[in-house]
Short mmCIF file of C-alpha atoms in Angstrom, two decimals:
data_model
loop_
_atom_site.label_atom_id
_atom_site.label_comp_id
_atom_site.label_asym_id
_atom_site.label_seq_id
_atom_site.Cartn_x
_atom_site.Cartn_y
_atom_site.Cartn_z
CA UNK A 1479 82.25 92.86 88.87
CA UNK A 1480 79.97 94.35 86.20
CA UNK A 1481 80.05 97.67 87.97
CA UNK A 1482 83.84 97.64 88.17
CA UNK A 1483 84.44 97.43 84.43
CA UNK A 1484 81.58 99.74 83.47
CA UNK A 1485 83.44 102.35 85.51
CA UNK A 1486 86.80 101.30 84.15
CA UNK A 1487 85.87 102.39 80.66
CA UNK A 1488 86.06 105.98 81.87
CA UNK A 1489 89.60 105.74 83.24
CA UNK A 1490 91.92 104.45 80.53
CA UNK A 1491 95.60 104.23 81.28
CA UNK A 1492 98.32 106.64 80.23
CA UNK A 1493 100.33 104.34 77.95
CA UNK A 1494 101.67 105.39 74.57
CA UNK A 1495 103.62 104.53 71.42
CA UNK A 1496 103.72 107.20 68.70
CA UNK A 1497 105.82 110.28 69.38
CA UNK A 1498 106.52 113.67 67.81
CA UNK A 1499 108.17 116.96 68.69
CA UNK A 1500 106.97 120.49 68.14
CA UNK A 1501 108.44 123.87 69.01
CA UNK A 1502 105.96 126.11 70.87
CA UNK A 1503 105.82 129.88 70.84
CA UNK A 1504 107.45 130.87 74.14
CA UNK A 1505 108.37 134.46 73.33
CA UNK A 1506 107.33 137.33 75.55
CA UNK A 1507 105.90 136.96 79.04
CA UNK A 1508 106.90 138.53 82.33
CA UNK A 1509 108.70 135.69 84.11
CA UNK A 1510 111.50 135.15 81.62
CA UNK A 1511 110.95 131.37 81.84
CA UNK A 1512 110.35 129.47 78.60
CA UNK A 1513 109.19 125.91 78.05
CA UNK A 1514 109.96 123.12 75.60
CA UNK A 1515 107.58 120.25 74.91
CA UNK A 1516 109.11 116.94 73.87
CA UNK A 1517 108.32 113.23 73.53
CA UNK A 1518 104.63 113.75 72.78
CA UNK A 1519 102.59 110.56 72.58
CA UNK A 1520 98.90 109.91 72.01
CA UNK A 1521 96.39 107.12 71.61
CA UNK A 1522 92.67 107.41 70.98
CA UNK A 1523 92.02 108.08 74.67
CA UNK A 1524 95.33 109.24 76.17
CA UNK A 1525 97.99 111.91 75.74
CA UNK A 1526 101.42 112.51 77.21
CA UNK A 1527 104.15 115.10 76.71
CA UNK A 1528 107.33 116.08 78.56
CA UNK A 1529 107.59 119.69 79.77
CA UNK A 1530 111.10 121.15 80.11
CA UNK A 1531 111.40 124.63 81.69
CA UNK A 1532 114.37 126.83 80.86
CA UNK A 1533 114.96 127.32 84.61
CA UNK A 1534 114.73 124.07 86.60
CA UNK A 1535 114.50 125.93 89.93
CA UNK A 1536 111.27 127.78 89.11
CA UNK A 1537 107.85 126.52 90.21
CA UNK A 1538 105.36 126.26 87.37
CA UNK A 1539 101.89 125.04 86.49
CA UNK A 1540 101.21 122.69 83.58
CA UNK A 1541 98.27 120.62 82.37
CA UNK A 1542 96.65 119.02 79.33
CA UNK A 1543 93.24 120.52 78.48
CA UNK A 1544 90.79 120.16 75.61
CA UNK A 1545 91.62 122.93 73.16
CA UNK A 1546 87.99 123.96 72.78
CA UNK A 1547 87.74 124.81 76.49
CA UNK A 1548 90.41 127.52 76.24
CA UNK A 1549 89.86 128.67 72.66
CA UNK A 1550 88.16 131.92 73.71
CA UNK A 1551 90.32 132.62 76.78
CA UNK A 1552 93.26 134.98 76.95
CA UNK A 1553 96.55 133.81 78.42
CA UNK A 1554 95.96 136.00 81.46
CA UNK A 1555 92.55 134.37 82.04
CA UNK A 1556 94.00 130.87 81.68
CA UNK A 1557 96.68 131.73 84.26
CA UNK A 1558 94.14 133.18 86.66
CA UNK A 1559 91.76 130.21 86.35
CA UNK A 1560 94.45 127.57 86.85
CA UNK A 1561 96.04 129.32 89.83
CA UNK A 1562 92.61 129.47 91.50
CA UNK A 1563 91.89 125.75 91.03
CA UNK A 1564 91.35 123.71 94.22
CA UNK A 1565 93.54 120.88 92.91
CA UNK A 1566 96.45 123.14 91.92
CA UNK A 1567 99.78 121.29 92.01
CA UNK A 1568 103.05 123.07 91.35
CA UNK A 1569 105.83 121.45 89.35
CA UNK A 1570 109.56 122.00 89.19
CA UNK A 1571 112.11 120.81 86.65
CA UNK A 1572 111.37 118.52 83.67
CA UNK A 1573 108.07 116.68 84.16
CA UNK A 1574 105.79 114.42 82.12
CA UNK A 1575 102.18 115.53 81.71
CA UNK A 1576 99.62 112.83 81.09
CA UNK A 1577 95.87 112.65 80.62
CA UNK A 1578 93.56 109.68 80.21
CA UNK A 1579 89.91 109.06 79.35
CA UNK A 1580 90.14 111.56 76.48
CA UNK A 1581 87.93 111.82 73.39
CA UNK A 1582 89.14 110.15 70.23
CA UNK A 1583 90.16 112.30 67.23
CA UNK A 1584 90.10 115.47 69.36
CA UNK A 1585 92.55 118.34 69.73
CA UNK A 1586 94.05 118.96 73.16
CA UNK A 1587 96.57 121.55 74.34
CA UNK A 1588 99.40 121.18 76.82
CA UNK A 1589 99.80 124.51 78.64
CA UNK A 1590 102.56 125.66 80.99
CA UNK A 1591 103.50 128.88 82.78
CA UNK A 1592 105.69 129.97 85.69
CA UNK A 1593 103.84 130.86 88.89
CA UNK A 1594 105.23 134.40 88.58
CA UNK A 1595 103.85 134.73 85.04
CA UNK A 1596 100.94 137.11 84.39
CA UNK A 1597 100.30 137.19 80.65
CA UNK A 1598 102.07 134.42 78.69
CA UNK A 1599 101.18 130.72 78.45
CA UNK A 1600 103.32 128.22 76.55
CA UNK A 1601 101.21 125.86 74.43
CA UNK A 1602 101.63 122.56 72.61
CA UNK A 1603 98.97 120.87 70.49
CA UNK A 1604 98.13 117.16 70.82
CA UNK A 1605 95.53 115.30 68.78
CA UNK A 1606 94.17 111.95 69.89
CA UNK A 1607 93.90 109.18 67.32
CA UNK A 1608 90.74 108.28 65.44
CA UNK A 1609 89.11 104.91 66.12
CA UNK A 1610 87.38 102.26 64.03
CA UNK A 1611 85.18 99.30 64.99
CA UNK A 1612 86.82 96.62 67.22
CA UNK A 1613 87.42 93.25 65.57
CA UNK A 1614 85.81 90.05 66.96
CA UNK A 1615 87.41 88.58 70.08
CA UNK A 1616 88.38 85.33 68.36
CA UNK A 1617 90.38 87.33 65.78
CA UNK A 1618 92.07 89.67 68.25
CA UNK A 1619 95.70 88.91 69.03
CA UNK A 1620 98.43 90.70 71.03
CA UNK A 1621 102.16 90.22 70.59
CA UNK A 1622 104.13 91.12 73.73
CA UNK A 1623 107.78 92.11 73.48
CA UNK A 1624 110.12 92.70 76.43
CA UNK A 1625 113.34 94.59 75.72
CA UNK A 1626 116.04 96.66 77.43
CA UNK A 1627 115.85 94.47 80.54
CA UNK A 1628 118.04 95.95 83.27
CA UNK A 1629 118.23 95.37 87.00
CA UNK A 1630 115.61 97.99 87.85
CA UNK A 1631 113.83 98.64 84.56
CA UNK A 1632 112.52 97.12 81.37
CA UNK A 1633 110.38 98.09 78.41
CA UNK A 1634 107.25 96.07 77.69
CA UNK A 1635 105.53 96.57 74.33
CA UNK A 1636 102.10 95.27 73.36
CA UNK A 1637 101.35 95.08 69.63
CA UNK A 1638 97.68 94.28 68.99
CA UNK A 1639 96.42 93.40 65.53
CA UNK A 1640 93.64 95.98 65.89
CA UNK A 1641 94.09 99.53 67.13
CA UNK A 1642 90.33 99.80 67.73
CA UNK A 1643 90.11 97.12 70.42
CA UNK A 1644 90.61 98.19 74.00
CA UNK A 1645 92.73 95.82 76.04
CA UNK A 1646 94.34 95.42 79.45
CA UNK A 1647 98.14 95.43 79.58
CA UNK A 1648 100.39 95.37 82.61
CA UNK A 1649 103.55 93.89 84.12
CA UNK A 1650 102.97 91.99 87.41
CA UNK A 1651 105.43 90.35 89.78
CA UNK A 1652 105.37 86.56 89.85
CA UNK A 1653 105.44 86.81 93.65
CA UNK A 1654 102.08 88.60 93.62
CA UNK A 1655 100.49 85.78 91.61
CA UNK A 1656 102.29 83.00 93.48
CA UNK A 1657 100.92 84.38 96.75
CA UNK A 1658 97.47 83.22 95.57
CA UNK A 1659 98.75 80.11 93.76
CA UNK A 1660 97.47 81.32 90.38
CA UNK A 1661 100.61 81.92 88.30
CA UNK A 1662 99.84 79.03 85.90
CA UNK A 1663 96.07 79.57 85.79
CA UNK A 1664 95.09 82.11 83.11
CA UNK A 1665 91.46 82.34 84.20
CA UNK A 1666 92.35 82.97 87.85
CA UNK A 1667 94.89 85.62 86.82
CA UNK A 1668 92.15 87.30 84.79
CA UNK A 1669 89.74 87.14 87.75
CA UNK A 1670 92.41 88.52 90.09
CA UNK A 1671 92.96 91.45 87.72
CA UNK A 1672 89.32 92.45 87.27
CA UNK A 1673 88.73 92.34 91.04
CA UNK A 1674 91.35 95.07 91.47
CA UNK A 1675 89.49 98.44 91.54
CA UNK A 1676 92.52 100.07 89.88
CA UNK A 1677 92.50 97.76 86.86
CA UNK A 1678 90.84 100.38 84.69
CA UNK A 1679 94.05 102.39 84.79
CA UNK A 1680 95.73 99.70 82.67
CA UNK A 1681 93.24 99.57 79.80
CA UNK A 1682 94.58 101.01 76.56
CA UNK A 1683 94.40 100.90 72.75
CA UNK A 1684 96.86 100.60 69.90
CA UNK A 1685 100.52 99.71 70.26
CA UNK A 1686 101.43 100.42 73.87
CA UNK A 1687 104.78 100.82 75.57
CA UNK A 1688 105.27 100.42 79.31
CA UNK A 1689 108.48 101.83 80.75
CA UNK A 1690 108.58 99.82 83.97
CA UNK A 1691 110.34 100.54 87.26
CA UNK A 1692 111.30 97.11 88.56
CA UNK A 1693 113.25 95.30 91.24
CA UNK A 1694 116.54 93.51 90.62
CA UNK A 1695 116.62 89.69 90.47
CA UNK A 1696 112.84 89.43 90.33
CA UNK A 1697 110.49 87.36 88.15
CA UNK A 1698 107.80 89.27 86.24
CA UNK A 1699 104.90 88.47 83.96
CA UNK A 1700 103.56 90.84 81.30
CA UNK A 1701 99.86 90.08 80.81
CA UNK A 1702 97.24 91.35 78.37
CA UNK A 1703 93.67 90.47 77.40
CA UNK A 1704 90.92 91.84 75.18
CA UNK A 1705 88.78 94.30 77.12
CA UNK A 1706 85.93 94.23 74.61
CA UNK A 1707 84.67 90.81 75.77
CA UNK A 1708 85.88 90.80 79.38
CA UNK A 1709 82.36 90.07 80.67
CA UNK A 1710 81.92 86.99 78.48
CA UNK A 1711 85.31 85.67 79.66
CA UNK A 1712 84.35 86.36 83.27
CA UNK A 1713 81.10 84.41 82.82
CA UNK A 1714 83.03 81.69 80.95
CA UNK A 1715 80.83 82.27 77.91
CA UNK A 1716 83.89 82.97 75.75
CA UNK A 1717 87.34 81.42 75.40
CA UNK A 1718 89.85 82.73 77.94
CA UNK A 1719 92.67 84.36 75.97
CA UNK A 1720 95.34 85.74 78.27
CA UNK A 1721 98.45 86.89 76.44
CA UNK A 1722 101.54 86.55 78.63
CA UNK A 1723 105.32 87.00 78.54
CA UNK A 1724 107.60 86.10 81.45
CA UNK A 1725 110.98 87.67 82.14
CA UNK A 1726 113.48 88.11 84.98
CA UNK A 1727 115.55 91.14 85.89
CA UNK A 1728 119.29 90.63 86.48
CA UNK A 1729 121.30 91.41 89.59
CA UNK A 1730 121.88 95.12 90.15
CA UNK A 1731 124.37 97.31 91.89
CA UNK A 1732 123.79 97.25 95.66
CA UNK A 1733 122.26 100.41 97.08
CA UNK A 1734 123.68 101.81 100.31
CA UNK A 1735 120.68 102.47 102.61
CA UNK A 1736 122.53 105.46 104.06
CA UNK A 1737 122.33 107.07 100.63
CA UNK A 1738 118.52 107.04 100.81
CA UNK A 1739 117.64 108.42 104.25
CA UNK A 1740 119.34 109.76 107.35
CA UNK A 1741 117.76 108.42 110.57
CA UNK A 1742 118.46 109.71 114.06
CA UNK A 1743 117.15 110.10 117.62
CA UNK A 1744 115.50 106.70 117.98
CA UNK A 1745 113.55 106.29 121.21
CA UNK A 1746 111.01 103.73 122.42
CA UNK A 1747 108.29 103.27 125.03
CA UNK A 1748 106.24 100.19 125.89
CA UNK A 1749 103.83 100.80 122.99
CA UNK A 1750 105.49 103.28 120.65
CA UNK A 1751 108.70 104.54 119.08
CA UNK A 1752 110.00 107.82 117.69
CA UNK A 1753 112.52 108.33 114.89
CA UNK A 1754 113.73 111.39 112.99
CA UNK A 1755 113.96 110.76 109.24
CA UNK A 1756 115.52 112.98 106.57
CA UNK A 1757 115.34 111.98 102.89
CA UNK A 1758 118.64 112.46 101.07
CA UNK A 1759 116.94 112.63 97.66
CA UNK A 1760 115.57 116.12 98.32
CA UNK A 1761 113.55 118.02 100.89
CA UNK A 1762 110.58 117.77 98.52
CA UNK A 1763 110.80 113.98 98.25
CA UNK A 1764 107.71 111.98 99.22
CA UNK A 1765 108.15 108.87 101.35
CA UNK A 1766 106.38 106.67 103.86
CA UNK A 1767 107.02 103.74 106.19
CA UNK A 1768 105.59 100.45 107.37
CA UNK A 1769 106.25 98.66 110.67
CA UNK A 1770 107.14 94.96 110.60
CA UNK A 1771 107.73 92.61 113.48
CA UNK A 1772 111.37 91.60 113.26
CA UNK A 1773 110.46 87.92 113.03
CA UNK A 1774 108.20 88.49 109.98
CA UNK A 1775 110.80 90.74 108.37
CA UNK A 1776 113.58 88.17 108.75
CA UNK A 1777 111.37 85.30 107.58
CA UNK A 1778 110.43 87.23 104.42
CA UNK A 1779 114.08 88.01 103.67
CA UNK A 1780 114.97 84.36 104.14
CA UNK A 1781 112.34 83.04 101.73
CA UNK A 1782 111.71 85.84 99.22
CA UNK A 1783 113.51 88.49 97.17
CA UNK A 1784 114.54 91.57 99.14
CA UNK A 1785 112.39 93.75 96.89
CA UNK A 1786 109.30 91.98 98.22
CA UNK A 1787 109.77 93.81 101.52
CA UNK A 1788 108.59 97.04 99.90
CA UNK A 1789 105.83 95.34 97.91
CA UNK A 1790 104.49 93.64 101.04
CA UNK A 1791 104.76 96.98 102.85
CA UNK A 1792 102.53 98.46 100.15
CA UNK A 1793 100.02 95.66 100.79
CA UNK A 1794 100.20 96.30 104.54
CA UNK A 1795 99.56 100.01 104.10
CA UNK A 1796 96.66 99.23 101.80
CA UNK A 1797 95.13 96.96 104.48
CA UNK A 1798 95.38 99.78 107.02
CA UNK A 1799 93.71 102.12 104.54
CA UNK A 1800 90.86 99.71 103.79
CA UNK A 1801 90.22 99.15 107.51
CA UNK A 1802 89.83 102.91 107.93
CA UNK A 1803 87.55 103.32 104.94
CA UNK A 1804 89.81 104.80 102.28
CA UNK A 1805 92.33 103.71 99.64
CA UNK A 1806 96.06 103.25 99.18
CA UNK A 1807 96.32 106.54 97.32
CA UNK A 1808 94.96 108.30 100.41
CA UNK A 1809 97.16 106.70 103.05
CA UNK A 1810 100.40 107.81 101.35
CA UNK A 1811 99.32 111.45 101.40
CA UNK A 1812 100.98 113.78 103.91
CA UNK A 1813 97.82 114.17 106.00
CA UNK A 1814 98.03 110.45 106.84
CA UNK A 1815 101.13 108.21 106.69
CA UNK A 1816 102.82 109.89 103.74
CA UNK A 1817 105.72 112.24 104.49
CA UNK A 1818 107.51 115.01 102.63
CA UNK A 1819 110.98 116.17 103.59
CA UNK A 1820 112.28 115.75 107.15
CA UNK A 1821 109.79 114.29 109.63
CA UNK A 1822 109.54 112.40 112.91
CA UNK A 1823 107.70 109.09 112.63
CA UNK A 1824 105.99 106.95 115.26
CA UNK A 1825 103.68 103.93 115.45
CA UNK A 1826 100.33 104.31 113.68
CA UNK A 1827 98.76 101.89 116.21
CA UNK A 1828 99.87 100.73 119.69
CA UNK A 1829 102.73 98.23 119.56
CA UNK A 1830 103.23 95.19 121.77
CA UNK A 1831 105.68 95.71 124.59
CA UNK A 1832 108.97 93.84 124.82
CA UNK A 1833 108.83 93.13 121.08
CA UNK A 1834 111.37 93.60 118.30
CA UNK A 1835 110.23 95.58 115.26
CA UNK A 1836 111.64 96.92 111.99
CA UNK A 1837 110.55 100.24 110.51
CA UNK A 1838 110.86 100.00 106.71
CA UNK A 1839 111.21 103.45 105.11
CA UNK A 1840 110.93 104.03 101.35
CA UNK A 1841 110.12 106.63 98.71
CA UNK A 1842 106.65 106.76 97.12
CA UNK A 1843 104.90 108.54 94.27
CA UNK A 1844 101.94 110.38 95.89
CA UNK A 1845 99.94 110.12 92.64
CA UNK A 1846 99.86 106.30 92.72
CA UNK A 1847 96.57 104.76 93.88
CA UNK A 1848 97.28 101.09 93.13
CA UNK A 1849 99.07 99.19 95.94
CA UNK A 1850 100.54 96.78 93.38
CA UNK A 1851 102.36 99.60 91.54
CA UNK A 1852 105.65 99.97 93.42
CA UNK A 1853 107.54 103.24 92.87
CA UNK A 1854 110.94 102.32 94.35
CA UNK A 1855 112.02 98.95 95.78
CA UNK A 1856 114.95 100.36 97.78
CA UNK A 1857 114.45 101.03 101.47
CA UNK A 1858 116.03 101.69 104.84
CA UNK A 1859 115.34 99.25 107.70
CA UNK A 1860 115.58 100.55 111.28
CA UNK A 1861 115.35 97.97 114.06
CA UNK A 1862 114.01 98.77 117.52
CA UNK A 1863 112.53 97.02 120.54
CA UNK A 1864 109.74 98.25 122.78
CA UNK A 1865 110.27 98.33 126.53
CA UNK A 1866 109.62 95.29 128.72
CA UNK A 1867 106.45 95.38 130.86
CA UNK A 1868 106.46 96.41 134.48
CA UNK A 1869 105.76 93.60 136.93
CA UNK A 1870 103.65 95.74 139.26
CA UNK A 1871 101.16 97.21 136.75
CA UNK A 1872 99.43 94.15 135.29
CA UNK A 1873 95.70 94.32 134.58
CA UNK A 1874 93.89 91.37 136.16
CA UNK A 1875 90.99 89.53 134.55
CA UNK A 1876 88.21 87.47 136.14
CA UNK A 1877 85.42 85.97 134.00
CA UNK A 1878 82.39 84.19 135.51
CA UNK A 1879 80.74 81.01 134.29
CA UNK A 1880 78.41 81.70 131.33
CA UNK A 1881 74.85 82.79 132.15
CA UNK A 1882 72.64 81.70 129.24
CA UNK A 1883 69.21 83.32 128.83
CA UNK A 1884 66.48 82.24 126.40
CA UNK A 1885 65.47 85.23 124.27
CA UNK A 1886 62.65 84.31 121.88
CA UNK A 1887 64.04 82.06 119.15
CA UNK A 1888 67.66 82.72 120.14
CA UNK A 1889 69.82 82.99 123.24
CA UNK A 1890 71.97 85.57 124.96
CA UNK A 1891 75.20 84.46 126.62
CA UNK A 1892 76.30 86.66 129.51
CA UNK A 1893 79.45 86.86 131.62
CA UNK A 1894 80.39 88.93 134.66
CA UNK A 1895 83.83 90.39 134.05
CA UNK A 1896 86.12 91.99 136.65
CA UNK A 1897 89.46 93.75 136.32
CA UNK A 1898 91.58 96.19 138.35
CA UNK A 1899 92.67 99.82 138.18
CA UNK A 1900 95.52 99.10 135.74
CA UNK A 1901 93.17 98.15 132.90
CA UNK A 1902 92.95 100.73 130.11
CA UNK A 1903 90.89 98.65 127.67
CA UNK A 1904 88.58 95.64 127.85
CA UNK A 1905 87.78 93.59 124.75
CA UNK A 1906 85.44 90.65 124.14
CA UNK A 1907 84.31 88.52 121.20
CA UNK A 1908 83.12 85.10 120.06
CA UNK A 1909 83.74 82.53 117.32
CA UNK A 1910 82.22 79.18 116.41
CA UNK A 1911 84.29 76.29 117.78
CA UNK A 1912 84.20 74.36 114.50
CA UNK A 1913 85.35 77.28 112.37
CA UNK A 1914 88.96 76.67 113.33
CA UNK A 1915 91.09 73.91 114.85
CA UNK A 1916 90.53 75.06 118.43
CA UNK A 1917 90.53 71.50 119.74
CA UNK A 1918 94.06 70.98 118.44
CA UNK A 1919 95.46 73.96 120.36
CA UNK A 1920 93.05 74.34 123.29
CA UNK A 1921 94.78 74.66 126.67
CA UNK A 1922 93.04 76.64 129.46
CA UNK A 1923 96.42 77.03 131.17
CA UNK A 1924 98.18 78.46 128.13
CA UNK A 1925 96.32 80.72 125.71
CA UNK A 1926 99.46 81.30 123.60
CA UNK A 1927 98.52 78.34 121.38
CA UNK A 1928 95.37 80.16 120.24
CA UNK A 1929 96.88 83.63 120.44
CA UNK A 1930 95.94 84.50 116.86
CA UNK A 1931 92.25 83.85 117.56
CA UNK A 1932 92.06 86.67 120.09
CA UNK A 1933 91.56 88.90 117.04
CA UNK A 1934 87.87 87.97 117.31
CA UNK A 1935 87.10 90.63 119.90
CA UNK A 1936 86.43 94.35 120.08
CA UNK A 1937 86.34 97.02 122.80
CA UNK A 1938 83.30 96.86 125.07
CA UNK A 1939 83.28 100.59 125.77
CA UNK A 1940 84.40 102.93 128.52
CA UNK A 1941 81.25 102.50 130.61
CA UNK A 1942 81.61 98.71 130.74
CA UNK A 1943 85.33 99.00 131.51
CA UNK A 1944 84.60 101.31 134.44
CA UNK A 1945 81.97 98.90 135.78
CA UNK A 1946 84.40 95.99 135.45
CA UNK A 1947 86.76 97.77 137.85
CA UNK A 1948 84.08 97.82 140.56
CA UNK A 1949 83.52 95.12 143.18
CA UNK A 1950 80.39 93.92 141.36
CA UNK A 1951 82.05 93.76 137.96
CA UNK A 1952 80.40 94.36 134.57
CA UNK A 1953 77.98 92.13 132.70
CA UNK A 1954 79.07 91.52 129.12
CA UNK A 1955 76.27 90.19 126.91
CA UNK A 1956 76.41 88.35 123.58
CA UNK A 1957 72.97 88.26 121.95
CA UNK A 1958 71.32 86.46 119.03
CA UNK A 1959 73.06 83.11 119.49
CA UNK A 1960 71.77 79.72 118.38
CA UNK A 1961 72.27 76.42 120.20
CA UNK A 1962 75.77 75.76 118.84
CA UNK A 1963 79.39 75.31 119.95
CA UNK A 1964 81.20 78.60 120.67
CA UNK A 1965 84.42 80.08 122.01
CA UNK A 1966 84.26 83.41 123.86
CA UNK A 1967 87.36 85.59 124.13
CA UNK A 1968 88.21 88.22 126.75
CA UNK A 1969 91.23 90.48 127.01
CA UNK A 1970 92.30 93.44 129.15
CA UNK A 1971 95.23 95.74 128.39
CA UNK A 1972 97.18 98.07 130.63
CA UNK A 1973 98.91 101.34 129.71
CA UNK A 1974 101.99 99.38 128.61
CA UNK A 1975 99.85 97.25 126.26
CA UNK A 1976 100.40 94.13 128.34
CA UNK A 1977 97.52 91.75 127.65
CA UNK A 1978 95.79 89.46 130.13
CA UNK A 1979 93.59 86.97 128.28
CA UNK A 1980 90.92 84.39 128.94
CA UNK A 1981 88.84 82.12 126.70
CA UNK A 1982 85.88 79.88 127.52
CA UNK A 1983 84.02 77.26 125.51
CA UNK A 1984 80.21 77.08 125.57
CA UNK A 1985 78.88 73.79 124.20
CA UNK A 1986 75.36 73.12 122.78
CA UNK A 1987 74.19 71.12 125.81
CA UNK A 1988 74.86 74.11 128.07
CA UNK A 1989 71.98 75.91 126.35
CA UNK A 1990 69.59 73.29 127.80
CA UNK A 1991 69.99 75.01 131.19
CA UNK A 1992 69.07 78.44 129.86
CA UNK A 1993 67.14 80.72 132.19
#
């Protein structure tokens, strides 16, 4: 946790209060496109300004840079350098530029130019605020105001009594906190926040305004706390002071799903589906999708707000990302599960056959890295069902009695496993009997009661699978076991993803007969 917030100090959020307008010098140039800069806002560590091109159809480049870094560069050099950057991103139409982690009391420049420009850069000067010493934590207070509450938006304003103190400020759904049973526990909310690796993006200074995109008929909580003594609060060496303000959005106008996306050409197999999707927003619109089982989808709709479908889809995508070793901000990029414009989608992992699913499709902001920061709660739901399994292509499964071998101070538990030519994957795993209520659901004639526990297995490898198809079978070994009570799981799958499963219990007394 210490490492998290030491890093967070370098990534302060783009949240602002003061504003001003300034007319830049846009004369000359070769493209004929001029730019206006409006709604400029700064804090000690952040800056934001809206860029408005004279021609909304033209691609352009814009950024906020420290003025000193371009002081000696000509416009032509600035254009050349920015066009050659590896992280170049083109913009079109009015856009907000933002920068965070800036130096206090320092001049920055917003620059913009059309991609066809060769010698003229539009500029706008921004100066971050000066800072003073933070006041003691016991004197620091934050007043939170919520105004302009509409069905899908609201404005949250934090007014601290010291502009020098850094503090965390964000609006969170009540559902997110209720999911962990912590809505009424200030300390647990604080702990939940600091465990989020994206929390540093919501640390700010001075009076801060959040213009929030929200869901209709949803409960929210605006929360804030002093960042200067977060470690003492975490260690319970200081009083927990969480400033909070609850509010609820009203009912909104219903959104016709057909106005969001056009879907066509749905087809299914035993383990997959295919669907053509076209966003109606624009061909440049970014979107993604998440696959629900129909039963889970309907249960969520029956017990929660409809908007939670998208939020839970964000969480699901984040889980997929974490399992593969990257973050939410990566999985919504177009090289993974993110899409741009018209695309054909399919399952990102094999589906169960003869099962009803719902593909939930929704727009995303590709710059968002926090799975709790929903861009748009509206979505399209497309139902489909995978094909039923074939009766003549089932993978068989035979598992021998356990063969226990003494191996130094521990034991290995071995099984001979056999299957047939229809098997495409063989998985095995183990779990302690007392870890879960296996006794309550145990039935050797019906593994459906412990179906969820078959997650405790992994592929044994192609070589072992091939051996299992032979007359002798394959020996599957579990090593490093103590004399305890275990459950061993086995599963084979065929090409249609039909599972044949088997589980066996090995009790402590069985280790007395070890070889």
